Coordinates of C-alpha atoms in Angstrom, one line a residue:
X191 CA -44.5 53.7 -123.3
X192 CA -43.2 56.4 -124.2
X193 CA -44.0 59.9 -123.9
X194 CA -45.5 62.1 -127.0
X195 CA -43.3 65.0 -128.2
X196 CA -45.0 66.2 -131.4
X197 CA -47.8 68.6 -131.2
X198 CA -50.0 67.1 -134.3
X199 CA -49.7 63.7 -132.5
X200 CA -50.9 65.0 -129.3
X201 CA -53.6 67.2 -130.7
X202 CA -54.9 64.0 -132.2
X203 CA -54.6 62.4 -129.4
X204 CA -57.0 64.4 -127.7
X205 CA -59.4 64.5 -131.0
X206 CA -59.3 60.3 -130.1
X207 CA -60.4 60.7 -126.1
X208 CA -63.0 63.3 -126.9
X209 CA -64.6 60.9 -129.5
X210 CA -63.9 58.0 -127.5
X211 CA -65.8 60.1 -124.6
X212 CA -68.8 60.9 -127.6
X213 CA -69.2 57.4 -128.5
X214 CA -69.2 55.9 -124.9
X215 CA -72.0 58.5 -123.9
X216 CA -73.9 57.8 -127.1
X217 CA -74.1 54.2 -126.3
X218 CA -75.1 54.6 -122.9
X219 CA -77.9 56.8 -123.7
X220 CA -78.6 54.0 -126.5
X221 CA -79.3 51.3 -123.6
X222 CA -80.9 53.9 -121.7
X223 CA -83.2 54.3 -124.7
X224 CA -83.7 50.8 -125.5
X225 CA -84.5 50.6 -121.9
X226 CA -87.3 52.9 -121.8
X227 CA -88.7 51.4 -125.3
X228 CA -89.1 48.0 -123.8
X229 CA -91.3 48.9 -122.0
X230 CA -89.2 49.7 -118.3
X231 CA -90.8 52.5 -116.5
X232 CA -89.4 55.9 -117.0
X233 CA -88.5 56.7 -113.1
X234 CA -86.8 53.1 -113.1
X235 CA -84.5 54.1 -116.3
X236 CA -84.0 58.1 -115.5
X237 CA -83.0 57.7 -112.0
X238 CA -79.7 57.9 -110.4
X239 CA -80.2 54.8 -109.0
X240 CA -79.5 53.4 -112.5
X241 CA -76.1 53.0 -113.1
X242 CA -76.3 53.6 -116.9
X243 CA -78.1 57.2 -115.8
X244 CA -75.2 58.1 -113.2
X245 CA -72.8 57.5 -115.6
X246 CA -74.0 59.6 -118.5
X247 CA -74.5 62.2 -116.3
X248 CA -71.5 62.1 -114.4
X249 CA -69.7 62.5 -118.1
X250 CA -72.6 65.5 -118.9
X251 CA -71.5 67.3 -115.7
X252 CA -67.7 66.5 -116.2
X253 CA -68.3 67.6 -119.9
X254 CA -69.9 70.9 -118.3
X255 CA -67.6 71.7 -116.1
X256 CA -64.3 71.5 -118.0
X257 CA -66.2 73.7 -121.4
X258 CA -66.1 76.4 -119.4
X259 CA -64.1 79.1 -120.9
X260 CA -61.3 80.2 -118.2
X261 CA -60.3 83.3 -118.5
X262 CA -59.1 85.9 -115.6
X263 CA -61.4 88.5 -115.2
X264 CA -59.9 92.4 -115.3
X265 CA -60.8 95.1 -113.1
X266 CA -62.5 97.8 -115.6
X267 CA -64.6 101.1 -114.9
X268 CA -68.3 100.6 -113.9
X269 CA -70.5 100.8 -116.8
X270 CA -73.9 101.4 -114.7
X271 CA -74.2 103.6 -111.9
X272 CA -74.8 102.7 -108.4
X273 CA -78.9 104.0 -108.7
X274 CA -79.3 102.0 -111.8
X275 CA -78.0 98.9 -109.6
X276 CA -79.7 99.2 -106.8
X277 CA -83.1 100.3 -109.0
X278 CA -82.5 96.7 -110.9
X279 CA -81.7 94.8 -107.8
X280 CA -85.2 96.4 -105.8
X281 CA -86.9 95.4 -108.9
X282 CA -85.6 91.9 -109.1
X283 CA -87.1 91.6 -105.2
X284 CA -90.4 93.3 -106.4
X285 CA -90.7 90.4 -109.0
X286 CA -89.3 87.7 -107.5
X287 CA -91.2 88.0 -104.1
X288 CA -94.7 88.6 -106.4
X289 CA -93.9 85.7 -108.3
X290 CA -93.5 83.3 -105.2
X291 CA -96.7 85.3 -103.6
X292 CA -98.3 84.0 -106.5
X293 CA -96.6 80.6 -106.6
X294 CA -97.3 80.1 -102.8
X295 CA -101.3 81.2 -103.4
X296 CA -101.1 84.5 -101.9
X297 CA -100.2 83.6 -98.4
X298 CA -96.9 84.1 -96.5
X299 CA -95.7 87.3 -97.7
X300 CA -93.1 87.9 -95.1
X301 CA -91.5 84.2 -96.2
X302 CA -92.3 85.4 -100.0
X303 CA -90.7 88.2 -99.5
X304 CA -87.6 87.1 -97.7
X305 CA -87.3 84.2 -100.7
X306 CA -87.8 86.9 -103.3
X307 CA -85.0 89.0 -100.9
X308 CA -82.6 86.3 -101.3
X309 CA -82.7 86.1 -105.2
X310 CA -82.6 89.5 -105.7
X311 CA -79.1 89.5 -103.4
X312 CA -77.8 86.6 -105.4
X313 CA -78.9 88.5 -109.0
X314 CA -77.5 91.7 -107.4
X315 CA -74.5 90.4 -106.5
X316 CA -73.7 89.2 -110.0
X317 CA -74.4 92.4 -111.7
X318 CA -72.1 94.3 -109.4
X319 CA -69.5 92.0 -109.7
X320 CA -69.9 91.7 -113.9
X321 CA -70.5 96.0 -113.4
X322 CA -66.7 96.3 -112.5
X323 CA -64.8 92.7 -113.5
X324 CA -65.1 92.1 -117.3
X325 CA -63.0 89.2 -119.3
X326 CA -60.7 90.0 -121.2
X327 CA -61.9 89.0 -124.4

């Protein structure tokens, strides 16, 4: 075979693999479909122990991963101060520990508050990063 030189050709190409990649998943979730309209039970269909389900979402995921843009982020000046930051990221704890003091039936605030702790550090630690890296776009 040989290899292709001309950039329509190629960019057609690809055009042909994703819709290939379209039509293999729409079949799949087809026979999942059919599947489930026979009658089968739902956690026997949607499970990953279905080899029809690990399939489609093994091409979801794949399709997931490789959409996202990439792009080098560039180093910019801050657009929020350090107060506003830290304000946001104590209020993200405040909420996020009430909300799993609630969940958890108003017991265990030391582990509510550590869980609520950890997703405010996560949350913070995004908006810092996004407060000084922007894409370039």
């Amino acid at each position: 075979m040989k290899r292709i030189k001309d950039e329509r050709l190629i960019q057609r190409n690809l055009k042909n693999i994703k819709a290939a990649f379209a039509v293999e998943n729409l079949f799949i979730a087809a026979v999942l479909g059919v599947m489930l309209w026979r009658g089968q039970a739902y956690e026997d269909v949607i499970s990953y122990r279905q080899p029809l389900f690990a399939a489609l979402m093994v091409g979801c995921y794949t399709v997931l991963i490789l959409s996202v843009n990439i792009s080098t982020p560039m180093q910019d000046a801050p657009l929020r101060s350090w107060r506003f930051l830290a304000a946001m990221t104590t209020g993200t704890w405040v909420l996020a520990g009430g909300l799993f003091f609630v969940i958890a039936g108003f017991t265990h605030p030391v582990i509510c508050a550590l869980a609520g702790l950890v997703v405010a550090a996560v949350v913070g630690g995004i908006n810092l990063y996004a407060n000084h890296f922007r894409d370039r776009s």
